[in-house]
Coordinates of C-alpha atoms and ligand atoms in Angstrom, one line a residue:
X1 CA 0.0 0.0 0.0
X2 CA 1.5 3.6 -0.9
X3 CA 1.7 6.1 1.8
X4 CA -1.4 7.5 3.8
X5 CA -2.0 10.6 5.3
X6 CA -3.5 9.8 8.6
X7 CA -5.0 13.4 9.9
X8 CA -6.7 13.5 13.9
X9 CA -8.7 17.0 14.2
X10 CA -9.0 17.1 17.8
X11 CA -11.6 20.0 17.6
X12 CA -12.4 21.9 20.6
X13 CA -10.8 19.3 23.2
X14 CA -9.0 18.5 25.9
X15 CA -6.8 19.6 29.0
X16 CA -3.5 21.0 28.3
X17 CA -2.6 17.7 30.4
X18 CA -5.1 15.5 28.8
X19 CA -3.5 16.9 24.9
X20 CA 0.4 16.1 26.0
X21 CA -0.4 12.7 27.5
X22 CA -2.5 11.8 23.9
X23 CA 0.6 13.1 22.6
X24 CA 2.7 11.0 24.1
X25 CA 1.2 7.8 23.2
X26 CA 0.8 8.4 20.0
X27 CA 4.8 9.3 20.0
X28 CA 5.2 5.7 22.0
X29 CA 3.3 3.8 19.8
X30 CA 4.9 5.1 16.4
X31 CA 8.3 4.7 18.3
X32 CA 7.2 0.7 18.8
X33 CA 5.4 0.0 15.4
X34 CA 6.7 1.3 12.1
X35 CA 4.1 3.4 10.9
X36 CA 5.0 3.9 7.1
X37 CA 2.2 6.6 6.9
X38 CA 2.2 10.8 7.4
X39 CA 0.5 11.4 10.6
X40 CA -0.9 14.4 11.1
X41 CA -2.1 16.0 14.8
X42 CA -4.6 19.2 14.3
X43 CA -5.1 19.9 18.4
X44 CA -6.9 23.0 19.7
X45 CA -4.4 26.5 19.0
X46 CA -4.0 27.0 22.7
X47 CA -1.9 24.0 22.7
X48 CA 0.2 23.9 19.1
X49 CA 3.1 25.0 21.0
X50 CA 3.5 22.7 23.6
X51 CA 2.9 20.1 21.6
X52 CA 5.4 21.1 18.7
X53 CA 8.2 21.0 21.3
X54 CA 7.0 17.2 22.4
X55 CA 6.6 16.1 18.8
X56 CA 9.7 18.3 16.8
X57 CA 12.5 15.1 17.1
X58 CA 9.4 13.0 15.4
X59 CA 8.0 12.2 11.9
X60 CA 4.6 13.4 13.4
X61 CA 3.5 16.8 11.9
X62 CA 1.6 19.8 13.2
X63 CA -1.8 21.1 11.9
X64 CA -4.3 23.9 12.9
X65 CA -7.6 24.0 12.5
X66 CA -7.8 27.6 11.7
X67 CA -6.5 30.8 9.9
X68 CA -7.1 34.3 10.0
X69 CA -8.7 35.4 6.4
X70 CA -5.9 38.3 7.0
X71 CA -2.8 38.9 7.7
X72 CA -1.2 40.8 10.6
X73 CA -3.4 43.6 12.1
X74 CA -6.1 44.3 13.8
X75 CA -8.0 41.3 14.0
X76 CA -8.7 40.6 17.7
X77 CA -8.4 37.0 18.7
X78 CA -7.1 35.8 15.3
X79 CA -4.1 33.7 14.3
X80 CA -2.5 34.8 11.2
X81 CA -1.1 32.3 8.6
X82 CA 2.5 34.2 9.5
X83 CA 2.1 33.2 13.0
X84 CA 1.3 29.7 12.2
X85 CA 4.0 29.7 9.9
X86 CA 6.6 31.1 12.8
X87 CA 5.2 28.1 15.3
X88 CA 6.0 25.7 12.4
X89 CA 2.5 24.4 11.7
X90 CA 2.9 22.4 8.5
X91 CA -1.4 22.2 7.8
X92 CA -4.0 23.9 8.6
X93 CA -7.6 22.6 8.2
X94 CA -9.9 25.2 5.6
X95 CA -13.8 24.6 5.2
X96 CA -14.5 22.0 7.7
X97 CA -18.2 21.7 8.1
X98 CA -18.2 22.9 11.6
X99 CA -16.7 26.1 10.8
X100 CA -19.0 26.6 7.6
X101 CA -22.3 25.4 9.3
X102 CA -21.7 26.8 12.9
X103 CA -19.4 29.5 12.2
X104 CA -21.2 30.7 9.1
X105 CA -17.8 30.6 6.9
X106 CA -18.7 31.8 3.3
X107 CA -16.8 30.6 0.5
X108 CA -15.2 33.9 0.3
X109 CA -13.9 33.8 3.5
X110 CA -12.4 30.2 2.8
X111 CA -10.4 31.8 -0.6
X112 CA -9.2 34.4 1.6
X113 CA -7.9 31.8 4.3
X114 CA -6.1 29.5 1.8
X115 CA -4.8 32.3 0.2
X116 CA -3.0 33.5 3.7
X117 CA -1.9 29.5 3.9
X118 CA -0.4 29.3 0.4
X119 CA 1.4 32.4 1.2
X120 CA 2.9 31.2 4.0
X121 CA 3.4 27.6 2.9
X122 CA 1.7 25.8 5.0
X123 CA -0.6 23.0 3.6
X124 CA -4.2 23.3 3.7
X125 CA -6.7 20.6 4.0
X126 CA -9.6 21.6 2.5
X127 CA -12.8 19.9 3.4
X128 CA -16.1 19.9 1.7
X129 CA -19.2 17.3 1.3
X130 CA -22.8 17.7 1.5
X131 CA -25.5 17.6 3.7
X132 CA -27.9 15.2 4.9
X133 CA -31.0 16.8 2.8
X134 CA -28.6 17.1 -0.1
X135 CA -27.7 13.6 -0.1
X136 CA -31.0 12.5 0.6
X137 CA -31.9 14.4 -2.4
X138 CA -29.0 12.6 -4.5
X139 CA -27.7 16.1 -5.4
X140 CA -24.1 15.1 -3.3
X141 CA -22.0 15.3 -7.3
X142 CA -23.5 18.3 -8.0
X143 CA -22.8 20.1 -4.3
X144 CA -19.2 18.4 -4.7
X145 CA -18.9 20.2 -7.7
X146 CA -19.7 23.5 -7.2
X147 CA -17.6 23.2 -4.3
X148 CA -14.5 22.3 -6.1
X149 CA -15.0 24.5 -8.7
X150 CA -15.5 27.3 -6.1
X151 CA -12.0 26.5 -4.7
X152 CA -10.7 25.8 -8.1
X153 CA -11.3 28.2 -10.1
X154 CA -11.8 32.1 -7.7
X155 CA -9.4 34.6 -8.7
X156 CA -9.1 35.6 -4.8
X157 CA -6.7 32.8 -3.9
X158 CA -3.6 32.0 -5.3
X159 CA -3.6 28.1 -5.6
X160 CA -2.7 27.9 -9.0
X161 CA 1.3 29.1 -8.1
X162 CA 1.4 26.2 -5.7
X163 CA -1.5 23.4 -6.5
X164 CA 1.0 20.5 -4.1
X165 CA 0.1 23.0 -1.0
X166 CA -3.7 21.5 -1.2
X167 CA -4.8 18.5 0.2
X168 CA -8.7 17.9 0.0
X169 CA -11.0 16.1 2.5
X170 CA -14.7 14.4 1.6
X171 CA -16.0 14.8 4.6
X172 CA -19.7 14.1 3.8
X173 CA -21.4 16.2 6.5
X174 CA -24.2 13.7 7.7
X175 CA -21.2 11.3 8.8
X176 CA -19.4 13.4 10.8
X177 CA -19.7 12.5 14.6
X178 CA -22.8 10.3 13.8
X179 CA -21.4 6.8 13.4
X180 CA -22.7 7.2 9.6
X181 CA -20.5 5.9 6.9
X182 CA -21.1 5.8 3.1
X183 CA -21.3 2.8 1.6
X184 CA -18.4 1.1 -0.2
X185 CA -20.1 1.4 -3.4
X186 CA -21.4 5.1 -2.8
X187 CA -17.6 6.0 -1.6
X188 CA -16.4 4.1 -4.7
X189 CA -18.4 6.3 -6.9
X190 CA -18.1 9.6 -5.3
X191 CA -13.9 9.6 -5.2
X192 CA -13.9 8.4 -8.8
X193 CA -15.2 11.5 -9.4
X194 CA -14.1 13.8 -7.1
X195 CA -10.4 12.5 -8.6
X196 CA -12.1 12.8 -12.6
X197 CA -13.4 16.6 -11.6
X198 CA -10.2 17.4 -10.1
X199 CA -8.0 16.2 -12.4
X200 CA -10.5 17.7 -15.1
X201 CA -9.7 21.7 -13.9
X202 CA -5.8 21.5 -14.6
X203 CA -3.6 18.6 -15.4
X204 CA -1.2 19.9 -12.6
X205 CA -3.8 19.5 -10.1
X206 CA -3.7 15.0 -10.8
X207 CA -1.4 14.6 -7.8
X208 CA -4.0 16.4 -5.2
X209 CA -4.5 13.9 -2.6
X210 CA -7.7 13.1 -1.3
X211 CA -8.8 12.4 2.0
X212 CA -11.9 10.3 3.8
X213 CA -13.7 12.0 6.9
X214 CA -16.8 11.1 8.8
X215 CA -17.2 8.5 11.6
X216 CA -13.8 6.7 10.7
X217 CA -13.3 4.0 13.2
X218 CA -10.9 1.1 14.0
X219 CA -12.9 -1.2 12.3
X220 CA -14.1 0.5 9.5
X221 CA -10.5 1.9 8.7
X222 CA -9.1 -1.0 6.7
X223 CA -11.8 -1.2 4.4
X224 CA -11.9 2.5 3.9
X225 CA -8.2 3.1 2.9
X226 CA -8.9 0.4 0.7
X227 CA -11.4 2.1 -1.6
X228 CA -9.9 3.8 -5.0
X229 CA -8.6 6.9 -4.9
X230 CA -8.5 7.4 -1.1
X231 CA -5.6 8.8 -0.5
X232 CA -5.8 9.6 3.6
X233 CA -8.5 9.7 6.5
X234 CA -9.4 12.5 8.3
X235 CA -10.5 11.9 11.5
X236 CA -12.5 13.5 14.6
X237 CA -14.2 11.6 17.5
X238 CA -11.5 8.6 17.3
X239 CA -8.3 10.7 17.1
X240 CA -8.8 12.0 20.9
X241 CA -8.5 8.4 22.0
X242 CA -4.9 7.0 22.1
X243 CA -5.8 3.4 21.4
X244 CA -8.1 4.4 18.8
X245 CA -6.0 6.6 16.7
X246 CA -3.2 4.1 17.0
X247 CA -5.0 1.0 16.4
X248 CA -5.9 2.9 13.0
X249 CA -2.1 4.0 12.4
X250 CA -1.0 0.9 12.6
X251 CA -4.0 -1.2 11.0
X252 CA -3.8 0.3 7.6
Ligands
PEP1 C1 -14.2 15.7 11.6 O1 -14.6 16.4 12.4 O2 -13.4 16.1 10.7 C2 -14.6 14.3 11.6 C3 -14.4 13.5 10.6 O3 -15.2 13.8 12.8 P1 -15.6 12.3 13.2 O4 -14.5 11.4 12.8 O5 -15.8 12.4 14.6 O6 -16.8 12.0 12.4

């Protein structure tokens, strides 16, 4: 199997205790079992520094699960893409569904935000997916679509100069935090052509990789990372538990 991306978005978690000791089993376990694939920890901002200095001797890699839509200034309680950049956060997450649906984030705003990334380098993982009325309503293509192409192709962010700073994440939002999975077959279907439309916008955008998200589990892991064209998971409730996360490491 090629390389993974394995991604934990811890959310709005923890104890600064509670973060380090996850931390450190994940650290133990990786240091027992070779795992082969990029793991990726996305804890609260409070704690990014703390746990950079734990995790900077390993392979494990720093994300954020938010960006200022501007740079430095006068933006009370942001965190600018330059300051994530100086704490040596490697990804940041863009569009989760949290952040769109609770937080009201507008598609502008997310252009704005993975402009700021690309200018700092920093890798965005950019998560979209559709509802539960839109996939009841087999309209989940077309919402996929319009998404992409609403990253793709807006003249406010700059992803064209540096398309390998993108990661993307299907996080279809009725399986997030529900237990709800797609089925293989509807998975299947929807990366071959999230992959086709992708590939379709520019020919230097093929080596995009492409996450899972949405209720991924220890059991259902294997069988996930084994569908076509999943290129990573993204994952939420089972990243804040150490045997969880690690079972999944080092299943897949
Ligand atoms: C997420 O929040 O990105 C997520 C996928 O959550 P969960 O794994 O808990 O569904």
């Amino acid at each position: 199997m090629s390389k993974k991306i394995i991604a934990g978005n811890w959310k709005q978690n923890g104890t600064l205790k509670s973060s380090v000791r996850l931390t450190k089993k994940i650290l133990e376990a990786l240091k027992k079992n070779k795992c082969r694939h990029e793991i990726i920890i996305i804890p609260p901002a409070i704690f990014l520094l703390p746990i950079k200095d734990l995790i900077y001797k390993s392979k494990i890699k720093l994300g954020a699960q938010n960006v200022s839509a501007f740079n430095n200034g006068a933006y009370t309680g942001e965190i600018s893409g330059t300051m994530l950049k100086d704490s040596k956060v490697e990804y940041c997450l863009v569009g989760h569904s949290e952040r769109r649906h609770i937080i009201n984030e507008d598609e502008y705003i997310l252009s704005s935000k993975v402009s700021q990334l690309i200018d700092n380098d920093i890798t965005i993982i950019y998560c979209f997916g559709e509802t539960l009325s839109e996939y009841k309503n087999k309209k989940t293509k077309l919402i996929l679509k319009n998404q992409l192409k609403k990253l793709f192709l807006s003249n406010k962010n700059n992803l064209k100069k540096k398309p390998s700073k993108l990661v993307l994440a299907y996080e279809p939002v009725w399986a997030i935090g529900t237990g709800l999975v797609p089925s293989p077959e509807e998975l299947a279907s929807i990366f071959k052509f999230i992959r086709n439309t992708v590939n379709k916008m520019n020919k230097n955008y093929s080596s995009i990789k492409i996450l899972y998200g949405g209720s991924v589990s220890e059991d259902n892991a294997p069988s996930l990372i084994d569908t076509e064209y999943i290129d990573g998971l993204l994952i939420g409730g089972a990243s804040l538990i150490a045997k969880k996360f690690i079972d999944i490491c080092s299943t897949i």
